[in-house]
Short mmCIF file of C-alpha atoms in Angstrom, two decimals:
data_model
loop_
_atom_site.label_atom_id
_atom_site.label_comp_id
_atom_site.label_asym_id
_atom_site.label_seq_id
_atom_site.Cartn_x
_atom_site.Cartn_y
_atom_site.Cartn_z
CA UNK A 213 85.35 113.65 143.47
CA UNK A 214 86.82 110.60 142.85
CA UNK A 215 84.55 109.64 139.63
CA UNK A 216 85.71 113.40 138.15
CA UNK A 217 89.72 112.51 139.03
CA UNK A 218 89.31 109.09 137.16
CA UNK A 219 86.97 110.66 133.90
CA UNK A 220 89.81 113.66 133.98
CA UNK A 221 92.29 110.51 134.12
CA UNK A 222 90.98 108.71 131.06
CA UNK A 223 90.73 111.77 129.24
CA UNK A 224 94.12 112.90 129.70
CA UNK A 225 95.11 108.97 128.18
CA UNK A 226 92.90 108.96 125.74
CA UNK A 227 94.88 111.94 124.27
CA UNK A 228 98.11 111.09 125.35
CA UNK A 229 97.33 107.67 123.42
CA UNK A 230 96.24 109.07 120.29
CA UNK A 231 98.70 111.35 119.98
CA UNK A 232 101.18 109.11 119.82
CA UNK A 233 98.76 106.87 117.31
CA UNK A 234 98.86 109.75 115.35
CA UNK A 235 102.72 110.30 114.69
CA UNK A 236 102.99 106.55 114.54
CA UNK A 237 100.68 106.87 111.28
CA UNK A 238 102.39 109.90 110.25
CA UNK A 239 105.68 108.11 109.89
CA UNK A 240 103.61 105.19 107.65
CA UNK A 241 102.19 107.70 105.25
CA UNK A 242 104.97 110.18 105.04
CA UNK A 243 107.66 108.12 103.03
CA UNK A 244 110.09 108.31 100.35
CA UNK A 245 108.04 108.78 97.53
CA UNK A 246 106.16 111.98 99.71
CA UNK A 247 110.03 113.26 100.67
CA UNK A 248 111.15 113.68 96.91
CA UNK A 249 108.25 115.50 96.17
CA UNK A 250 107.38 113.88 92.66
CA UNK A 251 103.99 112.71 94.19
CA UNK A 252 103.12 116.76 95.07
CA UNK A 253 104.61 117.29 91.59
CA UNK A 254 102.64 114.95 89.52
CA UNK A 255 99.71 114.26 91.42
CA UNK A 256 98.49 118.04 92.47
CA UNK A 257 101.09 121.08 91.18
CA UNK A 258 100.89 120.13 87.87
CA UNK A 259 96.72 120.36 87.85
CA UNK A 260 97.48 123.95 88.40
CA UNK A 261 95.08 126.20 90.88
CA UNK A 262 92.92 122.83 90.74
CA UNK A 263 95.47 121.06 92.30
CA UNK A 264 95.18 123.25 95.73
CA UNK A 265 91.67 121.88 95.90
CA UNK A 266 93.29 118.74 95.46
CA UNK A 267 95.55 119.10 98.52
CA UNK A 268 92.59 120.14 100.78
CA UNK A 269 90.49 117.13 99.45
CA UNK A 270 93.51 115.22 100.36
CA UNK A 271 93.32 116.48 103.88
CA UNK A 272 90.12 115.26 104.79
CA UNK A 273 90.07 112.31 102.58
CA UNK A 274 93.15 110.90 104.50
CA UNK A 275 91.64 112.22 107.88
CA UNK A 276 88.86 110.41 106.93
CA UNK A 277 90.73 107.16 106.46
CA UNK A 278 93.05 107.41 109.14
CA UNK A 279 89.83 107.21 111.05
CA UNK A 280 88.54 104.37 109.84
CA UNK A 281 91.84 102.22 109.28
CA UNK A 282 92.79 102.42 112.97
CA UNK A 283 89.05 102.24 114.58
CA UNK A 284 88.16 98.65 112.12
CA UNK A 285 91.63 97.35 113.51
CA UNK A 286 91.04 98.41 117.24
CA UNK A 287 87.43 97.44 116.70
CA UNK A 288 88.54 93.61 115.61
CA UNK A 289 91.92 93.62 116.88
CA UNK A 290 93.22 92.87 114.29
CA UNK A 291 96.71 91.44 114.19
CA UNK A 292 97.03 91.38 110.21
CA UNK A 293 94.69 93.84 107.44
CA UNK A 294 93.00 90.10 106.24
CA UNK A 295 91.00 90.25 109.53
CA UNK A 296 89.49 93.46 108.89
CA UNK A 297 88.98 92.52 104.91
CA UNK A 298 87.19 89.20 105.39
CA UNK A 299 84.97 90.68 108.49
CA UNK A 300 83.87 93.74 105.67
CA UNK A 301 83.32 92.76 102.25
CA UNK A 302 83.10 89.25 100.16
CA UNK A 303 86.10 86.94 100.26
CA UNK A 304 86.98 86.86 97.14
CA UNK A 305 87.86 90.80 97.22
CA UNK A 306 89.19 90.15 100.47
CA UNK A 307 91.19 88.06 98.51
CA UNK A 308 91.77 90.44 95.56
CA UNK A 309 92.89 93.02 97.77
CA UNK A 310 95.22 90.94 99.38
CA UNK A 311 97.04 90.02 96.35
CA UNK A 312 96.76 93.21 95.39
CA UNK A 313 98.99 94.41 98.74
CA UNK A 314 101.64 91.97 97.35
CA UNK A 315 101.84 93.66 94.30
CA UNK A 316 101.93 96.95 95.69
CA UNK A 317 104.91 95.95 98.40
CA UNK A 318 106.52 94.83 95.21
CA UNK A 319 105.76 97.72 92.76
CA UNK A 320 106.40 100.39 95.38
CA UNK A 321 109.81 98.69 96.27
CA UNK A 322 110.79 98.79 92.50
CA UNK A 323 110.10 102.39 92.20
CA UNK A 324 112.35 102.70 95.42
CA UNK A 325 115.35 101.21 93.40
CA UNK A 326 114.79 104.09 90.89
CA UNK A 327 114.72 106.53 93.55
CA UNK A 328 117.64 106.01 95.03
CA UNK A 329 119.63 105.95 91.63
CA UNK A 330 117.74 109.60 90.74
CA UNK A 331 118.85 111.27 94.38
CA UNK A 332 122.50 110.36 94.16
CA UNK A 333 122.76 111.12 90.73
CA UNK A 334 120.60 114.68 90.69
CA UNK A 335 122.84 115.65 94.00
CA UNK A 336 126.18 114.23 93.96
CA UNK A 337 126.71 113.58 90.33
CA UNK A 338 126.45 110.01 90.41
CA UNK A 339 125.30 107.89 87.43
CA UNK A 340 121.91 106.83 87.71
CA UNK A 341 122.37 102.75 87.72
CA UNK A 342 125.07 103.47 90.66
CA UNK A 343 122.85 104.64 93.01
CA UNK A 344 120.46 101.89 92.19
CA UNK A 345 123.00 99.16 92.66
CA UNK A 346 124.18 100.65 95.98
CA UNK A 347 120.31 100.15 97.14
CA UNK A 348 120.06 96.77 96.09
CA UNK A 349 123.30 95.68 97.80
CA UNK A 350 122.00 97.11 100.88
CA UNK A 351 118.31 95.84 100.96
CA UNK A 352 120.12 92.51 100.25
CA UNK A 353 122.58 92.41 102.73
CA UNK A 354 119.85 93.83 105.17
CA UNK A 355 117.52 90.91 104.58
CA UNK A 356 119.96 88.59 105.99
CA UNK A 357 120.38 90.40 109.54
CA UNK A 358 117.63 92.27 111.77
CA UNK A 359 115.46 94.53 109.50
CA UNK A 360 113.14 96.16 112.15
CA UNK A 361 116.33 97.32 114.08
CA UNK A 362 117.49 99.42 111.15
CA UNK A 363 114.38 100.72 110.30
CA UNK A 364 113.15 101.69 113.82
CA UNK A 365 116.62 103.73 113.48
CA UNK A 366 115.83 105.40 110.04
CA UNK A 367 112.43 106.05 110.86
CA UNK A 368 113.24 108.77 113.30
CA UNK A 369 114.62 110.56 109.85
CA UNK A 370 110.41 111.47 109.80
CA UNK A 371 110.70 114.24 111.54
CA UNK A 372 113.82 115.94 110.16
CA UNK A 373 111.63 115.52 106.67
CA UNK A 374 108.65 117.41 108.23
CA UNK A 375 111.05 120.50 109.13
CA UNK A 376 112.65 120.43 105.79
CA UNK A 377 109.18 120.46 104.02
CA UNK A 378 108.33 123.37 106.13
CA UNK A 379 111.13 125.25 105.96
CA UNK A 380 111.34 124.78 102.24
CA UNK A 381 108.02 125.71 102.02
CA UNK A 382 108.55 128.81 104.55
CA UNK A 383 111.45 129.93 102.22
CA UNK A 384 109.51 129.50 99.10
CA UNK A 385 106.63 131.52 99.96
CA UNK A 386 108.97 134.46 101.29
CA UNK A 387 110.86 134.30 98.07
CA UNK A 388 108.05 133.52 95.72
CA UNK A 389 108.70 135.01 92.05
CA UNK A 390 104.59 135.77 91.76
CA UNK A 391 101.16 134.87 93.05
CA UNK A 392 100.08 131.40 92.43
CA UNK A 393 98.06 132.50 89.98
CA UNK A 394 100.69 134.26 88.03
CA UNK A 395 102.72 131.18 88.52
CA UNK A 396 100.24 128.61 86.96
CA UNK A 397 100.73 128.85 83.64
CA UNK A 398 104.57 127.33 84.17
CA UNK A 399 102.26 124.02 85.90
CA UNK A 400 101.59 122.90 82.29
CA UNK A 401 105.33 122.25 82.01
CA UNK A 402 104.41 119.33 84.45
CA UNK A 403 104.06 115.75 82.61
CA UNK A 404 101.27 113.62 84.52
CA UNK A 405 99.09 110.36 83.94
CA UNK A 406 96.36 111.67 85.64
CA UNK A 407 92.88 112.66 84.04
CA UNK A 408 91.93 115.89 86.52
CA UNK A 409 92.60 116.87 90.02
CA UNK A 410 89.77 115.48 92.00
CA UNK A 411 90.71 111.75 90.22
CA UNK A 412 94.47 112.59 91.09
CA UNK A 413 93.56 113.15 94.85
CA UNK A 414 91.29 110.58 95.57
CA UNK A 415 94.05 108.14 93.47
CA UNK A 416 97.19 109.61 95.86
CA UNK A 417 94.86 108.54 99.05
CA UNK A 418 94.38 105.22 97.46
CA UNK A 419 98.07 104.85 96.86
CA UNK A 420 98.56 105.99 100.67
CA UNK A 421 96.12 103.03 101.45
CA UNK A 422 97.48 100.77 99.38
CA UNK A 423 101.23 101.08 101.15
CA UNK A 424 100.21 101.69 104.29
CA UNK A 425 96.73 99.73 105.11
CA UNK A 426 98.98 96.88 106.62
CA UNK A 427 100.46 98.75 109.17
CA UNK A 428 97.62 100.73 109.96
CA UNK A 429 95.27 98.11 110.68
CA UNK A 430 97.62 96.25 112.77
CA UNK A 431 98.62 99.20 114.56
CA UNK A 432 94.83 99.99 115.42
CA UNK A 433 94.78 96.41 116.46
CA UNK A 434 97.84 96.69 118.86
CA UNK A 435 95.39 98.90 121.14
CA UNK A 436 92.48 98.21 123.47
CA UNK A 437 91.70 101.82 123.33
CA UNK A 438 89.21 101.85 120.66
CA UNK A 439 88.56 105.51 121.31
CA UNK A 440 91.93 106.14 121.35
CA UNK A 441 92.90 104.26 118.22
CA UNK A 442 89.84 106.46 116.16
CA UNK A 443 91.19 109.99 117.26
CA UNK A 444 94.73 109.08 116.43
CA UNK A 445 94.11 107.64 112.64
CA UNK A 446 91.87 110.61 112.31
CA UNK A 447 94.83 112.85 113.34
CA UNK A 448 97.52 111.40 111.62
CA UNK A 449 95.68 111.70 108.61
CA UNK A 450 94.95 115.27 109.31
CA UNK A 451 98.81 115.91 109.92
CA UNK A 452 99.88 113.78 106.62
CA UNK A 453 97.26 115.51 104.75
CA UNK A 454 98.81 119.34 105.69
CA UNK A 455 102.07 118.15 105.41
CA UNK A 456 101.44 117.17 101.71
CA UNK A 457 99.43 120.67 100.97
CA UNK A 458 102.38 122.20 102.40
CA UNK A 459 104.16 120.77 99.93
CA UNK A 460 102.22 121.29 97.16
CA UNK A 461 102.68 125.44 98.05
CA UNK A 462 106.15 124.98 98.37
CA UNK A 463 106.93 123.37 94.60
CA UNK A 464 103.81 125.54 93.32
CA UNK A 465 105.97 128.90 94.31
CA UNK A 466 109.34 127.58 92.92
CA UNK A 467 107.77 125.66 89.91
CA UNK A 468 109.84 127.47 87.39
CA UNK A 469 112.80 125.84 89.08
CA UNK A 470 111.90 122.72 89.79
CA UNK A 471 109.47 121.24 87.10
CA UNK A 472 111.90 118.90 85.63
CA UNK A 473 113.61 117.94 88.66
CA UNK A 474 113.32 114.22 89.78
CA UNK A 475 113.20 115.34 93.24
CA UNK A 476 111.77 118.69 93.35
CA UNK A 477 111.85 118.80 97.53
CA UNK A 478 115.67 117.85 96.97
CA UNK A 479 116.39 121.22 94.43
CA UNK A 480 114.18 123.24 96.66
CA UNK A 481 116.31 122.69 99.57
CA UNK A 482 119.49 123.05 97.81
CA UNK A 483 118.27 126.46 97.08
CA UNK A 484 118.28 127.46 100.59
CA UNK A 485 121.42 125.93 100.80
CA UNK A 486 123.98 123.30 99.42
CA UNK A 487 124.94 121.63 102.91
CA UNK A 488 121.44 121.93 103.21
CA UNK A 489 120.66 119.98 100.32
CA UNK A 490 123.80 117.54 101.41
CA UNK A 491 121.97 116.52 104.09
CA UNK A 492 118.33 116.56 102.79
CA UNK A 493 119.71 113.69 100.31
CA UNK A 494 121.29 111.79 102.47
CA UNK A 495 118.24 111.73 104.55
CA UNK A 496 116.35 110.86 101.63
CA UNK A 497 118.47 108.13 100.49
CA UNK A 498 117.56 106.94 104.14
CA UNK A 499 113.94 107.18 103.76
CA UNK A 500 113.84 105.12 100.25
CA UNK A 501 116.31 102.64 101.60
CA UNK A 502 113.94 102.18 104.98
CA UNK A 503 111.11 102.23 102.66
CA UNK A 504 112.66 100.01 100.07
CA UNK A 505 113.67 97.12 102.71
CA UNK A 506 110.14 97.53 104.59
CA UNK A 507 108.91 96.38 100.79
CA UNK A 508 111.21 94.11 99.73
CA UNK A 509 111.31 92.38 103.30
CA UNK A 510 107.12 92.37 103.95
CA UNK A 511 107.18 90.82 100.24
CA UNK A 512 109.48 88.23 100.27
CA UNK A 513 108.23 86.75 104.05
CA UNK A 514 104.53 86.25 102.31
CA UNK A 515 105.87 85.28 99.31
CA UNK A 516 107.80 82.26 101.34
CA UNK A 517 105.42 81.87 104.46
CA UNK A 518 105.30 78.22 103.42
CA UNK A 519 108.96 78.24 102.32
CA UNK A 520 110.98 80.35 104.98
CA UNK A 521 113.86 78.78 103.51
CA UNK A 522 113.72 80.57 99.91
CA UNK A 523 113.20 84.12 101.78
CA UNK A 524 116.75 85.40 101.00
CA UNK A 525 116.48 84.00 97.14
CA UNK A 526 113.18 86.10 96.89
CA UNK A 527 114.30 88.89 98.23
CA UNK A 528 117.41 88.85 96.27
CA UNK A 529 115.57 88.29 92.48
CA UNK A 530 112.70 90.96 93.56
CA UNK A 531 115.36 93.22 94.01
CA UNK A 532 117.16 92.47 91.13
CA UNK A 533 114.00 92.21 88.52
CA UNK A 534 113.44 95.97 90.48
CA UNK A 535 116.90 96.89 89.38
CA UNK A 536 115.96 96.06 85.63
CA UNK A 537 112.84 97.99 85.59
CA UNK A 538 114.80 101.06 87.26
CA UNK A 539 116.32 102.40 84.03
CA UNK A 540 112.55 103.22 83.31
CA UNK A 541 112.99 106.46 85.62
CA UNK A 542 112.32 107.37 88.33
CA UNK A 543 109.11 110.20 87.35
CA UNK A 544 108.22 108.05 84.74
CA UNK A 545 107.79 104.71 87.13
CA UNK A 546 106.15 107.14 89.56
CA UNK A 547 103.98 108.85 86.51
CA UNK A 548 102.48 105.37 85.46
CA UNK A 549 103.03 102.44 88.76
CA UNK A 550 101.82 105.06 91.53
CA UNK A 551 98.29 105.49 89.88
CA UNK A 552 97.63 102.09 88.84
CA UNK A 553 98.60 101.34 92.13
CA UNK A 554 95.71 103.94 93.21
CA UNK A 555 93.18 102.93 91.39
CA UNK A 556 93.03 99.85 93.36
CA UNK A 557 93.03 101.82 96.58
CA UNK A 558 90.33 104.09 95.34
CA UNK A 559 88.46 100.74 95.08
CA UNK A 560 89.34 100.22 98.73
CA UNK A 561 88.82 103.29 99.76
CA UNK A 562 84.93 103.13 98.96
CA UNK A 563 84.88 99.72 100.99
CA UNK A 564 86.45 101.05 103.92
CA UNK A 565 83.72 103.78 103.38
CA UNK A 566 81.01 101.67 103.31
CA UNK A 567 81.78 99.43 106.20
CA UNK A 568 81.98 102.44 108.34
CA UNK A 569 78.73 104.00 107.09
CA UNK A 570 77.36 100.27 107.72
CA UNK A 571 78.95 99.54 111.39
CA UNK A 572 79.89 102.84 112.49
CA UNK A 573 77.02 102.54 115.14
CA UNK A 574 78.79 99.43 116.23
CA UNK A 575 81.94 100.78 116.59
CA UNK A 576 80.41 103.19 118.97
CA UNK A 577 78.47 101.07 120.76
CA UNK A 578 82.02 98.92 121.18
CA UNK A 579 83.59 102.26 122.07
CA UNK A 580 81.35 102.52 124.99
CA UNK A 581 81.48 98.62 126.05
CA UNK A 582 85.27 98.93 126.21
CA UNK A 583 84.71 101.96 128.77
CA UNK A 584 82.47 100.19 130.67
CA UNK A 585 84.71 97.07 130.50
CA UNK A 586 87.69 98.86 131.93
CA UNK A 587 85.60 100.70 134.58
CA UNK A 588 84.68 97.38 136.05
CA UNK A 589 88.02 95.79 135.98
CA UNK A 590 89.37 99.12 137.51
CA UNK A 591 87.16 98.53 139.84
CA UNK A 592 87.84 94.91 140.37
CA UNK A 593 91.40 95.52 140.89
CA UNK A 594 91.54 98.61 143.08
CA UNK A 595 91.69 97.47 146.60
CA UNK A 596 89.82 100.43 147.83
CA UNK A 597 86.70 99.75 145.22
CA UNK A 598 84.01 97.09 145.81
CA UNK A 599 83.71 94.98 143.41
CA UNK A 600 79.79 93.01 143.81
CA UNK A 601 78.65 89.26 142.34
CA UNK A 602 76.06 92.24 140.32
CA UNK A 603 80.19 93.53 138.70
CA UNK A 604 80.86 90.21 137.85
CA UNK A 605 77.91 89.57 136.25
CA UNK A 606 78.17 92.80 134.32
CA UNK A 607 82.06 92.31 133.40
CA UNK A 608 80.85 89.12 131.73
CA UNK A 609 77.85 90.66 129.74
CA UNK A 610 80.01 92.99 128.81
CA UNK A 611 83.16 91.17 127.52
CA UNK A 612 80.61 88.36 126.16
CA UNK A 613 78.90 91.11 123.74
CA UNK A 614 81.81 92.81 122.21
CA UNK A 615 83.33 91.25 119.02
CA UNK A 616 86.66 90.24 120.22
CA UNK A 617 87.60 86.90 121.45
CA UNK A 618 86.54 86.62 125.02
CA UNK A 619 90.07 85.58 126.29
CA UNK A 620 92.05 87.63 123.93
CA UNK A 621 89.88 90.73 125.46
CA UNK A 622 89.74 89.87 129.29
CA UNK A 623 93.49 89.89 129.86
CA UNK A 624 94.02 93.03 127.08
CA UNK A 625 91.56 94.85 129.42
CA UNK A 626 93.22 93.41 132.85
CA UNK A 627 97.26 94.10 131.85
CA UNK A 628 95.50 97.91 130.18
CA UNK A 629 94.15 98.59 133.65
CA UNK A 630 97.09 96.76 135.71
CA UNK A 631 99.34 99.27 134.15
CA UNK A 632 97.04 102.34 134.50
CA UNK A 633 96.96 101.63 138.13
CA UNK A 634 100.30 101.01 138.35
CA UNK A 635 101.08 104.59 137.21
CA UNK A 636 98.40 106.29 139.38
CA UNK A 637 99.96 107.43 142.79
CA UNK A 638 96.38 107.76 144.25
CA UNK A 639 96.08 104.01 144.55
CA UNK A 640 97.99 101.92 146.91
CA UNK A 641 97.76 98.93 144.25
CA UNK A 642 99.98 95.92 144.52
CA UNK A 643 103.09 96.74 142.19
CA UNK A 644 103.97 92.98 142.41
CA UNK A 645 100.16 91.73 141.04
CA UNK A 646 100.45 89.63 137.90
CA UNK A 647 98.64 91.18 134.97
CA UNK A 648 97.66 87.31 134.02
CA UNK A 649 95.04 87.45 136.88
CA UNK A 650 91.79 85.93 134.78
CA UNK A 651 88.56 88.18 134.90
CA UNK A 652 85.84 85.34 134.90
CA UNK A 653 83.41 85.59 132.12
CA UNK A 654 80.54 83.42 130.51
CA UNK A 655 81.61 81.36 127.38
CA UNK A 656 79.74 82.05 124.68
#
């Protein structure tokens, strides 16, 4: 009875876990570029019929990689992506890739500048370089106070984007002109860099790496839950994936409308309605500013790790050589920066492939240890288990054998299990215990 209660226990954790993994991952991979809808635009709608396949490649390409992002940096814990890059391929494209991640945090902010001048201007009127200036003088002024504040605060603007993608999308079906088929001559109207559909899929999931691998591997290294960690990358990226084909529907049906727009999710909304589309922009303008100073900030601190001291000068001149390269356009930076920026994350995309085809069996196998790992210690610290010299020895194997740092895994798995028994109301368990209590181990 009691061994069903507890597997029904870490069950119901498990999911509870991963779900929140999952929207956590959401909110990385759904950002500004994916609210304006030039990324559906360019990279899928205008490929036609093709570029349907191209959503639902998406999907389980990004489920795919959600998987493995969060499971390496569980697996390694991971506290920053060059863990999991030197541990999986050579170091000099460990190295590549992570210079390559600079010049992504900078490219990506750059094309935020443009953004920001393109949504003012296409929904208040503004001109272009006004809206661009306003985002530099706040991702400026932002570097020199608390940054994750702010953008804890503007990232809870994710979820208000996932109900105006599916309303839009809702409202474009229902008022849909023609079949998609009938519609998809009017897709050729769409200018894109791409070669075909299956290239311009694969490249947008590259791009999505590209931004977001950081994150993701450090988030999957934030928990002991292995398990946990896997299911929750591979649900994200099933959620970012059908938000994005939902997308792609809603601009297919209203293409004739929207095919020149430099936010096409912005113009579909206003059709619904103009307050509507008030607050869809400013919401936007949110997202590119939270993306924009995530950019800006991440690039700037490695830029200067050695000189903290020139951190607000960097951040300043990025932002201003960003400005510069703004009067480019927005669709045109996003046309021509976004898939050069993919092509390098279709690179990494294959090594993150290979490394789990190589040491998926391990990840299991760690999947299992860290079960067995917390079963012990459960038992260690319930007062109404026995815990045997034949436990100890076990614990130790066990902790010994995985590929975290003994230490660093010992009190993860003891303050893990401290809370779980400190929210179950089955066990009297010492509120007061301290969750630095060391589980004895062997040295390696």
């Amino acid at each position: 009875m009691d061994y069903a209660r507890d597997a029904w226990r870490v069950q119901e954790n498990v999911v509870r876990t991963a779900i929140g993994i999952a929207f956590a991952f959401v909110g990385v991979f759904i950002g500004a570029g994916f609210a304006s809808g030039q990324e559906a635009l360019q990279y899928f709608v205008a490929f036609g019929l093709d570029g349907i396949w191209g959503g639902l490649l998406t999907v389980a390409s990004l489920t795919f990689a959600g998987l493995v992002m969060l499971a390496l940096g569980s697996y390694f814990r991971a506290g920053e992506h060059s863990v999991v890059f030197t541990k999986i391929t050579h170091p000099a494209v460990a190295r590549f890739l992570d210079v390559a991640i600079m010049v992504t945090l900078f490219a990506t902010g750059m094309v935020m500048i443009a953004g920001a001048g393109s949504n003012l201007e296409q929904q208040f009127g503004w001109l272009t370089w006004a809206g661009s200036v306003l985002m530099v003088i706040l991702v400026c002024l932002t570097g020199l106070h608390d940054v994750d504040r702010v953008t804890v605060v503007i990232g809870a603007a994710t979820p208000v984007i996932v109900i105006c993608i599916v309303a839009a999308c809702v409202y474009s079906i229902i008022n849909a002109p023609g079949t998609l088929a009938e519609l998809e001559p009017q897709t050729e109207l769409v200018a894109t860099t791409l070669p075909n559909w299956w290239v311009a899929s694969i490249n947008y999931v590259g791009l999505g790496l590209m931004v977001g691998v950081s994150v993701a591997i450090v988030m999957g290294g934030a928990n002991h839950w292995l398990k946990a960690s896997a299911i929750g990358g591979a649900t994200g990226g099933l959620i970012a994936g059908l938000l994005m084909l939902l997308a792609i529907v809603a601009i297919f049906f209203a293409i004739g409308d929207v095919w020149d727009a430099e936010l096409p999710i912005l113009e579909l909304v206003n059709r619904i309605s103009p307050v509507f589309g008030y607050v869809m922009a400013i919401i936007v303008f949110a997202m590119i500013y939270n993306t924009a100073i995530a950019m800006f900030y991440a690039f700037a601190k490695r830029a200067t790790a050695n000189k903290p001291k020139q951190f607000w000068p960097v951040l300043v001149a990025s932002s201003l050589v960003s400005f510069a390269v703004s009067f480019v356009g927005f669709s045109e930076l996003v046309g021509y920066v976004y898939p050069a920026i993919g092509y390098v994350g279709m690179a990494l995309l294959v090594i993150l492939g290979v490394a789990w085809v190589k040491g998926r069996t391990k990840v299991r196998e760690e999947i299992e240890r860290r079960g067995r790992i917390r079963s012990l210690i459960r038992r260690k610290l319930d007062p109404a288990k026995r815990f045997t010299k034949r436990h100890e020895a076990q614990l130790s194997d066990e902790i010994s054998a995985s590929p975290v740092d003994d230490r660093h895994l010992q009190n993860d798995a003891h303050e893990f299990v401290h809370r779980e028994l400190v929210a179950d109301d089955s066990v009297d368990y010492p509120v007061a215990e301290s969750v630095d209590e060391p589980v004895a181990v062997v040295e390696r």
